[in-house]
PDB file of C-alpha atoms and ligand atoms in Angstrom:
ATOM      1  CA  UNK A   1     104.233 109.365 101.395  1.00 85.00           C
ATOM      2  CA  UNK A   2     106.773 112.156 101.382  1.00 94.00           C
ATOM      3  CA  UNK A   3     110.329 110.932 100.791  1.00 97.00           C
ATOM      4  CA  UNK A   4     113.711 112.637 100.744  1.00 98.00           C
ATOM      5  CA  UNK A   5     113.141 114.713  97.561  1.00 98.00           C
ATOM      6  CA  UNK A   6     109.751 115.984  98.773  1.00 97.00           C
ATOM      7  CA  UNK A   7     111.162 116.830 102.189  1.00 97.00           C
ATOM      8  CA  UNK A   8     114.202 118.538 100.733  1.00 97.00           C
ATOM      9  CA  UNK A   9     111.908 120.841  98.733  1.00 97.00           C
ATOM     10  CA  UNK A  10     109.703 121.466 101.796  1.00 97.00           C
ATOM     11  CA  UNK A  11     112.847 122.338 103.755  1.00 98.00           C
ATOM     12  CA  UNK A  12     114.062 124.752 101.077  1.00 98.00           C
ATOM     13  CA  UNK A  13     110.655 126.388 100.757  1.00 98.00           C
ATOM     14  CA  UNK A  14     110.182 126.676 104.514  1.00 98.00           C
ATOM     15  CA  UNK A  15     113.537 128.383 105.027  1.00 98.00           C
ATOM     16  CA  UNK A  16     112.653 131.891 103.780  1.00 98.00           C
ATOM     17  CA  UNK A  17     109.299 131.669 105.591  1.00 98.00           C
ATOM     18  CA  UNK A  18     110.715 130.805 108.997  1.00 98.00           C
ATOM     19  CA  UNK A  19     114.396 131.599 109.459  1.00 98.00           C
ATOM     20  CA  UNK A  20     114.856 134.820 111.441  1.00 98.00           C
ATOM     21  CA  UNK A  21     111.251 134.699 112.682  1.00 98.00           C
ATOM     22  CA  UNK A  22     110.436 134.414 116.368  1.00 98.00           C
ATOM     23  CA  UNK A  23     107.900 131.869 117.611  1.00 98.00           C
ATOM     24  CA  UNK A  24     104.920 133.613 119.197  1.00 98.00           C
ATOM     25  CA  UNK A  25     102.798 130.589 120.001  1.00 98.00           C
ATOM     26  CA  UNK A  26     102.532 126.814 119.683  1.00 98.00           C
ATOM     27  CA  UNK A  27      99.600 124.437 119.836  1.00 98.00           C
ATOM     28  CA  UNK A  28      99.391 120.657 119.713  1.00 98.00           C
ATOM     29  CA  UNK A  29      95.988 119.411 118.543  1.00 96.00           C
ATOM     30  CA  UNK A  30      96.291 115.726 119.447  1.00 93.00           C
ATOM     31  CA  UNK A  31      98.484 114.525 122.309  1.00 92.00           C
ATOM     32  CA  UNK A  32     100.097 111.588 120.490  1.00 94.00           C
ATOM     33  CA  UNK A  33     101.648 114.031 117.996  1.00 96.00           C
ATOM     34  CA  UNK A  34     104.289 115.121 120.497  1.00 97.00           C
ATOM     35  CA  UNK A  35     106.663 112.325 121.487  1.00 96.00           C
ATOM     36  CA  UNK A  36     108.597 114.318 124.122  1.00 96.00           C
ATOM     37  CA  UNK A  37     107.572 116.333 127.177  1.00 93.00           C
ATOM     38  CA  UNK A  38     110.921 117.598 128.463  1.00 93.00           C
ATOM     39  CA  UNK A  39     111.588 120.316 127.477  1.00 96.00           C
ATOM     40  CA  UNK A  40     107.896 121.270 127.134  1.00 97.00           C
ATOM     41  CA  UNK A  41     106.805 122.460 123.706  1.00 97.00           C
ATOM     42  CA  UNK A  42     106.061 125.918 125.185  1.00 97.00           C
ATOM     43  CA  UNK A  43     109.845 126.318 125.468  1.00 97.00           C
ATOM     44  CA  UNK A  44     109.826 127.119 121.743  1.00 98.00           C
ATOM     45  CA  UNK A  45     107.913 130.360 122.354  1.00 98.00           C
ATOM     46  CA  UNK A  46     110.052 133.486 122.279  1.00 98.00           C
ATOM     47  CA  UNK A  47     112.853 131.811 120.353  1.00 98.00           C
ATOM     48  CA  UNK A  48     114.024 132.648 116.875  1.00 98.00           C
ATOM     49  CA  UNK A  49     114.168 129.987 114.169  1.00 98.00           C
ATOM     50  CA  UNK A  50     117.806 129.877 113.076  1.00 98.00           C
ATOM     51  CA  UNK A  51     117.740 127.156 110.440  1.00 98.00           C
ATOM     52  CA  UNK A  52     115.533 124.553 108.814  1.00 98.00           C
ATOM     53  CA  UNK A  53     117.221 121.230 108.108  1.00 98.00           C
ATOM     54  CA  UNK A  54     116.411 117.719 107.016  1.00 98.00           C
ATOM     55  CA  UNK A  55     117.790 114.336 107.959  1.00 97.00           C
ATOM     56  CA  UNK A  56     116.322 111.305 106.229  1.00 97.00           C
ATOM     57  CA  UNK A  57     112.568 111.884 106.279  1.00 97.00           C
ATOM     58  CA  UNK A  58     112.699 114.220 109.297  1.00 98.00           C
ATOM     59  CA  UNK A  59     112.376 117.993 109.160  1.00 98.00           C
ATOM     60  CA  UNK A  60     114.460 119.821 111.748  1.00 98.00           C
ATOM     61  CA  UNK A  61     113.643 123.310 112.966  1.00 98.00           C
ATOM     62  CA  UNK A  62     116.665 124.738 114.771  1.00 98.00           C
ATOM     63  CA  UNK A  63     115.826 127.394 117.354  1.00 98.00           C
ATOM     64  CA  UNK A  64     117.826 129.771 119.495  1.00 97.00           C
ATOM     65  CA  UNK A  65     119.403 128.117 122.499  1.00 96.00           C
ATOM     66  CA  UNK A  66     120.079 124.951 120.486  1.00 96.00           C
ATOM     67  CA  UNK A  67     116.563 123.642 120.851  1.00 97.00           C
ATOM     68  CA  UNK A  68     115.338 121.588 117.937  1.00 97.00           C
ATOM     69  CA  UNK A  69     111.883 120.655 116.798  1.00 98.00           C
ATOM     70  CA  UNK A  70     111.856 117.433 114.783  1.00 98.00           C
ATOM     71  CA  UNK A  71     108.846 116.653 112.601  1.00 98.00           C
ATOM     72  CA  UNK A  72     108.030 113.425 110.788  1.00 97.00           C
ATOM     73  CA  UNK A  73     105.115 113.731 108.367  1.00 96.00           C
ATOM     74  CA  UNK A  74     104.681 109.952 108.062  1.00 94.00           C
ATOM     75  CA  UNK A  75     102.205 108.793 105.406  1.00 91.00           C
ATOM     76  CA  UNK A  76      99.876 111.681 104.728  1.00 91.00           C
ATOM     77  CA  UNK A  77     101.189 114.696 106.587  1.00 94.00           C
ATOM     78  CA  UNK A  78     102.063 117.970 104.907  1.00 96.00           C
ATOM     79  CA  UNK A  79     103.105 121.491 105.928  1.00 97.00           C
ATOM     80  CA  UNK A  80     100.879 124.539 105.557  1.00 97.00           C
ATOM     81  CA  UNK A  81     101.983 128.173 105.676  1.00 97.00           C
ATOM     82  CA  UNK A  82      99.387 130.928 105.999  1.00 97.00           C
ATOM     83  CA  UNK A  83      97.865 133.607 108.162  1.00 98.00           C
ATOM     84  CA  UNK A  84      97.534 132.923 111.884  1.00 98.00           C
ATOM     85  CA  UNK A  85      94.028 134.438 111.722  1.00 98.00           C
ATOM     86  CA  UNK A  86      92.889 131.545 109.522  1.00 97.00           C
ATOM     87  CA  UNK A  87      91.029 129.059 111.757  1.00 97.00           C
ATOM     88  CA  UNK A  88      92.765 125.672 111.981  1.00 97.00           C
ATOM     89  CA  UNK A  89      90.970 122.843 110.200  1.00 96.00           C
ATOM     90  CA  UNK A  90      90.156 119.535 111.883  1.00 94.00           C
ATOM     91  CA  UNK A  91      93.142 117.969 110.163  1.00 96.00           C
ATOM     92  CA  UNK A  92      95.593 120.322 111.873  1.00 97.00           C
ATOM     93  CA  UNK A  93      98.001 118.454 114.135  1.00 97.00           C
ATOM     94  CA  UNK A  94     100.276 121.250 115.233  1.00 98.00           C
ATOM     95  CA  UNK A  95     100.881 124.937 114.732  1.00 97.00           C
ATOM     96  CA  UNK A  96     103.732 127.315 115.224  1.00 98.00           C
ATOM     97  CA  UNK A  97     102.733 131.005 115.155  1.00 98.00           C
ATOM     98  CA  UNK A  98     105.456 133.359 113.976  1.00 98.00           C
ATOM     99  CA  UNK A  99     106.009 137.059 114.636  1.00 98.00           C
ATOM    100  CA  UNK A 100     104.995 138.080 111.092  1.00 98.00           C
ATOM    101  CA  UNK A 101     101.366 137.029 111.656  1.00 98.00           C
ATOM    102  CA  UNK A 102     101.852 133.745 109.818  1.00 98.00           C
ATOM    103  CA  UNK A 103     101.614 130.120 110.977  1.00 98.00           C
ATOM    104  CA  UNK A 104     103.485 127.007 110.053  1.00 98.00           C
ATOM    105  CA  UNK A 105     101.076 124.102 110.530  1.00 98.00           C
ATOM    106  CA  UNK A 106     101.458 120.360 110.274  1.00 98.00           C
ATOM    107  CA  UNK A 107      98.360 118.973 108.602  1.00 97.00           C
ATOM    108  CA  UNK A 108      97.548 115.300 109.187  1.00 95.00           C
ATOM    109  CA  UNK A 109      94.552 114.395 107.027  1.00 92.00           C
ATOM    110  CA  UNK A 110      94.779 110.648 107.671  1.00 87.00           C
ATOM    111  CA  UNK A 111      92.113 108.925 109.783  1.00 88.00           C
ATOM    112  CA  UNK A 112      94.936 107.441 111.799  1.00 90.00           C
ATOM    113  CA  UNK A 113      96.993 110.346 113.066  1.00 91.00           C
ATOM    114  CA  UNK A 114     100.556 109.237 112.366  1.00 94.00           C
ATOM    115  CA  UNK A 115     102.549 112.488 112.096  1.00 96.00           C
ATOM    116  CA  UNK A 116     104.922 112.968 115.033  1.00 97.00           C
ATOM    117  CA  UNK A 117     107.196 115.615 116.546  1.00 98.00           C
ATOM    118  CA  UNK A 118     109.988 115.784 119.125  1.00 98.00           C
ATOM    119  CA  UNK A 119     111.364 118.787 121.025  1.00 98.00           C
ATOM    120  CA  UNK A 120     115.040 118.101 121.648  1.00 98.00           C
ATOM    121  CA  UNK A 121     117.353 119.840 124.118  1.00 97.00           C
ATOM    122  CA  UNK A 122     120.980 120.622 123.174  1.00 95.00           C
ATOM    123  CA  UNK A 123     123.062 117.545 122.476  1.00 92.00           C
ATOM    124  CA  UNK A 124     120.165 115.144 122.069  1.00 94.00           C
ATOM    125  CA  UNK A 125     119.559 113.579 118.674  1.00 92.00           C
ATOM    126  CA  UNK A 126     116.313 111.720 119.389  1.00 95.00           C
ATOM    127  CA  UNK A 127     115.174 109.341 116.653  1.00 96.00           C
ATOM    128  CA  UNK A 128     117.632 110.857 114.178  1.00 96.00           C
ATOM    129  CA  UNK A 129     120.422 109.009 115.990  1.00 96.00           C
ATOM    130  CA  UNK A 130     119.117 105.722 114.610  1.00 96.00           C
ATOM    131  CA  UNK A 131     119.211 106.781 110.964  1.00 98.00           C
ATOM    132  CA  UNK A 132     121.589 105.292 108.436  1.00 97.00           C
ATOM    133  CA  UNK A 133     123.639 106.968 105.711  1.00 98.00           C
ATOM    134  CA  UNK A 134     122.499 110.341 104.378  1.00 98.00           C
ATOM    135  CA  UNK A 135     122.508 109.849 100.584  1.00 98.00           C
ATOM    136  CA  UNK A 136     123.154 113.502  99.667  1.00 97.00           C
ATOM    137  CA  UNK A 137     126.006 113.999 102.144  1.00 97.00           C
ATOM    138  CA  UNK A 138     129.670 113.900 101.050  1.00 97.00           C
ATOM    139  CA  UNK A 139     130.061 110.955 103.429  1.00 97.00           C
ATOM    140  CA  UNK A 140     127.933 108.843 101.078  1.00 98.00           C
ATOM    141  CA  UNK A 141     130.935 107.240  99.397  1.00 97.00           C
ATOM    142  CA  UNK A 142     131.139 103.896  97.557  1.00 96.00           C
ATOM    143  CA  UNK A 143     132.938 102.514 100.606  1.00 96.00           C
ATOM    144  CA  UNK A 144     130.145 103.675 102.920  1.00 97.00           C
ATOM    145  CA  UNK A 145     127.523 101.985 100.747  1.00 97.00           C
ATOM    146  CA  UNK A 146     129.623  98.855 100.473  1.00 95.00           C
ATOM    147  CA  UNK A 147     129.870  98.808 104.273  1.00 94.00           C
ATOM    148  CA  UNK A 148     126.091  98.941 104.584  1.00 92.00           C
ATOM    149  CA  UNK A 149     125.479  96.242 101.963  1.00 91.00           C
ATOM    150  CA  UNK A 150     128.348  93.946 102.845  1.00 85.00           C
ATOM    151  CA  UNK A 151     127.200  90.368 103.192  1.00 81.00           C
ATOM    152  CA  UNK A 152     123.524  91.262 103.515  1.00 88.00           C
ATOM    153  CA  UNK A 153     121.234  88.498 102.323  1.00 93.00           C
ATOM    154  CA  UNK A 154     118.477  90.980 101.704  1.00 94.00           C
ATOM    155  CA  UNK A 155     116.693  92.114  98.598  1.00 94.00           C
ATOM    156  CA  UNK A 156     117.722  95.509  97.268  1.00 95.00           C
ATOM    157  CA  UNK A 157     114.254  97.015  97.505  1.00 95.00           C
ATOM    158  CA  UNK A 158     113.963  96.191 101.198  1.00 93.00           C
ATOM    159  CA  UNK A 159     117.474  97.282 101.880  1.00 95.00           C
ATOM    160  CA  UNK A 160     117.105 100.683 100.217  1.00 97.00           C
ATOM    161  CA  UNK A 161     113.972 101.472 102.225  1.00 96.00           C
ATOM    162  CA  UNK A 162     115.502 100.472 105.591  1.00 96.00           C
ATOM    163  CA  UNK A 163     115.960 103.824 107.339  1.00 97.00           C
ATOM    164  CA  UNK A 164     118.575 102.354 109.690  1.00 96.00           C
ATOM    165  CA  UNK A 165     120.837 101.642 106.708  1.00 97.00           C
ATOM    166  CA  UNK A 166     120.147 104.525 104.312  1.00 98.00           C
ATOM    167  CA  UNK A 167     117.876 107.385 105.361  1.00 98.00           C
ATOM    168  CA  UNK A 168     115.180 109.100 103.326  1.00 98.00           C
ATOM    169  CA  UNK A 169     114.315 106.558 100.624  1.00 98.00           C
ATOM    170  CA  UNK A 170     110.820 105.073 100.529  1.00 96.00           C
ATOM    171  CA  UNK A 171     108.836 102.874  98.186  1.00 95.00           C
ATOM    172  CA  UNK A 172     108.724 105.239  95.230  1.00 97.00           C
ATOM    173  CA  UNK A 173     112.345 106.343  95.072  1.00 98.00           C
ATOM    174  CA  UNK A 174     113.710 102.871  95.808  1.00 98.00           C
ATOM    175  CA  UNK A 175     111.958 101.765  92.600  1.00 98.00           C
ATOM    176  CA  UNK A 176     113.335 104.755  90.670  1.00 98.00           C
ATOM    177  CA  UNK A 177     116.878 104.208  91.949  1.00 98.00           C
ATOM    178  CA  UNK A 178     116.819 100.525  90.974  1.00 98.00           C
ATOM    179  CA  UNK A 179     115.479 101.388  87.533  1.00 98.00           C
ATOM    180  CA  UNK A 180     118.277 103.905  87.002  1.00 98.00           C
ATOM    181  CA  UNK A 181     120.843 101.391  88.265  1.00 98.00           C
ATOM    182  CA  UNK A 182     119.324  98.694  85.991  1.00 98.00           C
ATOM    183  CA  UNK A 183     119.059  96.294  88.904  1.00 98.00           C
ATOM    184  CA  UNK A 184     116.219  94.003  89.876  1.00 97.00           C
ATOM    185  CA  UNK A 185     114.466  94.974  93.121  1.00 96.00           C
ATOM    186  CA  UNK A 186     114.563  91.266  94.039  1.00 94.00           C
ATOM    187  CA  UNK A 187     118.340  90.874  93.751  1.00 94.00           C
ATOM    188  CA  UNK A 188     120.111  90.038  96.988  1.00 94.00           C
ATOM    189  CA  UNK A 189     122.710  92.589  98.065  1.00 94.00           C
ATOM    190  CA  UNK A 190     125.431  90.004  98.612  1.00 93.00           C
ATOM    191  CA  UNK A 191     125.217  88.880  94.960  1.00 94.00           C
ATOM    192  CA  UNK A 192     126.121  92.292  93.477  1.00 94.00           C
ATOM    193  CA  UNK A 193     129.334  92.538  91.447  1.00 95.00           C
ATOM    194  CA  UNK A 194     131.633  95.548  91.842  1.00 94.00           C
ATOM    195  CA  UNK A 195     130.288  97.292  88.682  1.00 96.00           C
ATOM    196  CA  UNK A 196     126.729  96.711  89.910  1.00 96.00           C
ATOM    197  CA  UNK A 197     127.533  98.161  93.321  1.00 96.00           C
ATOM    198  CA  UNK A 198     129.059 101.163  91.624  1.00 97.00           C
ATOM    199  CA  UNK A 199     125.935 101.615  89.480  1.00 97.00           C
ATOM    200  CA  UNK A 200     123.742 101.471  92.570  1.00 98.00           C
ATOM    201  CA  UNK A 201     125.939 103.949  94.435  1.00 98.00           C
ATOM    202  CA  UNK A 202     125.772 106.450  91.561  1.00 98.00           C
ATOM    203  CA  UNK A 203     122.036 105.969  91.042  1.00 98.00           C
ATOM    204  CA  UNK A 204     121.066 106.823  94.635  1.00 98.00           C
ATOM    205  CA  UNK A 205     122.083 110.522  94.834  1.00 98.00           C
ATOM    206  CA  UNK A 206     121.562 111.034  91.074  1.00 98.00           C
ATOM    207  CA  UNK A 207     117.943 109.900  91.292  1.00 98.00           C
ATOM    208  CA  UNK A 208     117.244 111.927  94.434  1.00 98.00           C
ATOM    209  CA  UNK A 209     118.832 115.115  93.036  1.00 98.00           C
ATOM    210  CA  UNK A 210     117.003 114.713  89.750  1.00 98.00           C
ATOM    211  CA  UNK A 211     113.690 114.313  91.621  1.00 98.00           C
ATOM    212  CA  UNK A 212     114.340 117.404  93.766  1.00 98.00           C
ATOM    213  CA  UNK A 213     114.837 119.397  90.549  1.00 98.00           C
ATOM    214  CA  UNK A 214     111.672 118.001  88.934  1.00 98.00           C
ATOM    215  CA  UNK A 215     109.553 118.737  92.022  1.00 98.00           C
ATOM    216  CA  UNK A 216     110.938 122.286  92.292  1.00 97.00           C
ATOM    217  CA  UNK A 217     110.216 122.889  88.620  1.00 97.00           C
ATOM    218  CA  UNK A 218     106.583 121.958  89.227  1.00 97.00           C
ATOM    219  CA  UNK A 219     105.803 123.653  92.539  1.00 96.00           C
ATOM    220  CA  UNK A 220     108.362 126.474  92.656  1.00 96.00           C
ATOM    221  CA  UNK A 221     108.639 128.000  96.113  1.00 96.00           C
ATOM    222  CA  UNK A 222     105.219 126.786  97.268  1.00 95.00           C
ATOM    223  CA  UNK A 223     104.268 124.367 100.014  1.00 95.00           C
ATOM    224  CA  UNK A 224     101.752 121.895  98.718  1.00 89.00           C
ATOM    225  CA  UNK A 225      99.548 119.025  99.850  1.00 89.00           C
ATOM    226  CA  UNK A 226     100.042 117.386  96.444  1.00 87.00           C
ATOM    227  CA  UNK A 227     102.409 114.501  95.987  1.00 88.00           C
ATOM    228  CA  UNK A 228     104.293 115.436  92.822  1.00 94.00           C
ATOM    229  CA  UNK A 229     105.235 112.185  91.121  1.00 95.00           C
ATOM    230  CA  UNK A 230     104.167 112.507  87.486  1.00 95.00           C
ATOM    231  CA  UNK A 231     107.763 112.460  86.228  1.00 97.00           C
ATOM    232  CA  UNK A 232     108.711 109.046  87.631  1.00 98.00           C
ATOM    233  CA  UNK A 233     109.960 106.313  85.260  1.00 98.00           C
ATOM    234  CA  UNK A 234     108.498 103.214  86.906  1.00 98.00           C
ATOM    235  CA  UNK A 235     106.803 103.808  90.265  1.00 97.00           C
ATOM    236  CA  UNK A 236     103.055 104.213  89.848  1.00 96.00           C
ATOM    237  CA  UNK A 237     103.286 103.258  86.153  1.00 97.00           C
ATOM    238  CA  UNK A 238     102.287  99.569  86.313  1.00 97.00           C
ATOM    239  CA  UNK A 239     100.979  98.358  82.949  1.00 97.00           C
ATOM    240  CA  UNK A 240     102.289 101.377  81.064  1.00 98.00           C
ATOM    241  CA  UNK A 241     105.135 101.012  78.568  1.00 98.00           C
ATOM    242  CA  UNK A 242     108.664 101.556  79.846  1.00 98.00           C
ATOM    243  CA  UNK A 243     109.890 104.904  78.550  1.00 96.00           C
ATOM    244  CA  UNK A 244     113.197 103.320  77.575  1.00 97.00           C
ATOM    245  CA  UNK A 245     112.287  99.981  75.973  1.00 97.00           C
ATOM    246  CA  UNK A 246     108.477  99.887  75.697  1.00 98.00           C
ATOM    247  CA  UNK A 247     108.019  96.746  77.829  1.00 97.00           C
ATOM    248  CA  UNK A 248     105.008  97.073  80.168  1.00 98.00           C
ATOM    249  CA  UNK A 249     106.025  98.068  83.698  1.00 98.00           C
ATOM    250  CA  UNK A 250     105.264  95.280  86.143  1.00 97.00           C
ATOM    251  CA  UNK A 251     104.093  95.474  89.729  1.00 97.00           C
ATOM    252  CA  UNK A 252     104.510  93.200  92.719  1.00 95.00           C
ATOM    253  CA  UNK A 253     102.698  93.847  95.999  1.00 90.00           C
ATOM    254  CA  UNK A 254     104.638  93.052  99.142  1.00 77.00           C
ATOM    255  CA  UNK A 255     103.107  93.873 102.511  1.00 71.00           C
ATOM    256  CA  UNK A 256     101.468  97.274 102.207  1.00 74.00           C
ATOM    257  CA  UNK A 257     103.801  98.477  99.478  1.00 84.00           C
ATOM    258  CA  UNK A 258     104.059  98.037  95.750  1.00 94.00           C
ATOM    259  CA  UNK A 259     107.202  97.518  93.768  1.00 97.00           C
ATOM    260  CA  UNK A 260     107.166  98.655  90.153  1.00 97.00           C
ATOM    261  CA  UNK A 261     109.912  97.764  87.692  1.00 97.00           C
ATOM    262  CA  UNK A 262     110.762  97.207  84.045  1.00 98.00           C
ATOM    263  CA  UNK A 263     111.425  93.459  83.678  1.00 97.00           C
ATOM    264  CA  UNK A 264     113.603  94.069  80.601  1.00 97.00           C
ATOM    265  CA  UNK A 265     115.724  97.074  81.637  1.00 97.00           C
ATOM    266  CA  UNK A 266     116.193  95.686  85.143  1.00 97.00           C
ATOM    267  CA  UNK A 267     116.867  92.135  83.999  1.00 93.00           C
ATOM    268  CA  UNK A 268     114.316  90.623  86.372  1.00 92.00           C
ATOM    269  CA  UNK A 269     114.251  86.827  86.616  1.00 79.00           C
ATOM    270  CA  UNK A 270     110.860  85.396  87.416  1.00 64.00           C
ATOM    271  CA  UNK A 271     109.435  84.286  89.698  1.00 53.00           C
ATOM    272  CA  UNK A 272     111.053  86.905  91.938  1.00 50.00           C
ATOM    273  CA  UNK A 273     113.151  85.266  94.582  1.00 48.00           C
ATOM    274  CA  UNK A 274     111.732  85.628  98.090  1.00 48.00           C
TER     275      UNK A 274
HETATM  276 ZN1   ZN B 301     112.489  99.067  80.048  1.00 73.82          ZN
END
């Protein structure tokens, strides 16, 4: 599932392909993809793309006249860029044809079509309004994080992946952040000491920025359907030795997600509480 670092790289790589281009056509391939009907998606046609942004796990295409197209790739979605003459595959959810003969397409290969989009008129934030702190923004201060965590009797892993509190972090990067912060994913937020809170605060943007750099190093300026995760320290490495201390990485399955951690580096008491 794409998370903040993946989406940040997609945003950066989409920018030179789209900004300054005018939309020549749009097509929605399954009705549930589009969550809004006013303004109609055809309103995008004839407008220039002025900027590509990201907020949490949403991609934002800004168009002339302050219209915005919001895209959420959900679990399996990815973005394709190629010639408009290339016939759309059955996995195509949406396409935006540009005036240079190229398309931007949202590909949803999952059996359940989960990717979604919103066309927003000026002044409307849509689902983005419900998002929590943006971890790479200057407003992500220790005080802001403390405000979000204050008194919460919730485990750190669940808290970090709650988009209403902090936006953009999913299963994989929550594990990486907690490894970097040397904190157990099962710790309750209200039990953190000041130094631990500080460690967590530093680890969040550090981990995300590091991951953005690693992904860019591997895919360059390309758009890819690959999930680039081979550089991670704990997530997806269950059973393998920790790269710091050699202890086997452990895994706990909760709901549909897995939590991977180093029991030694992260000082995990077993059995995990909750
Ligand atoms: Zn370790």
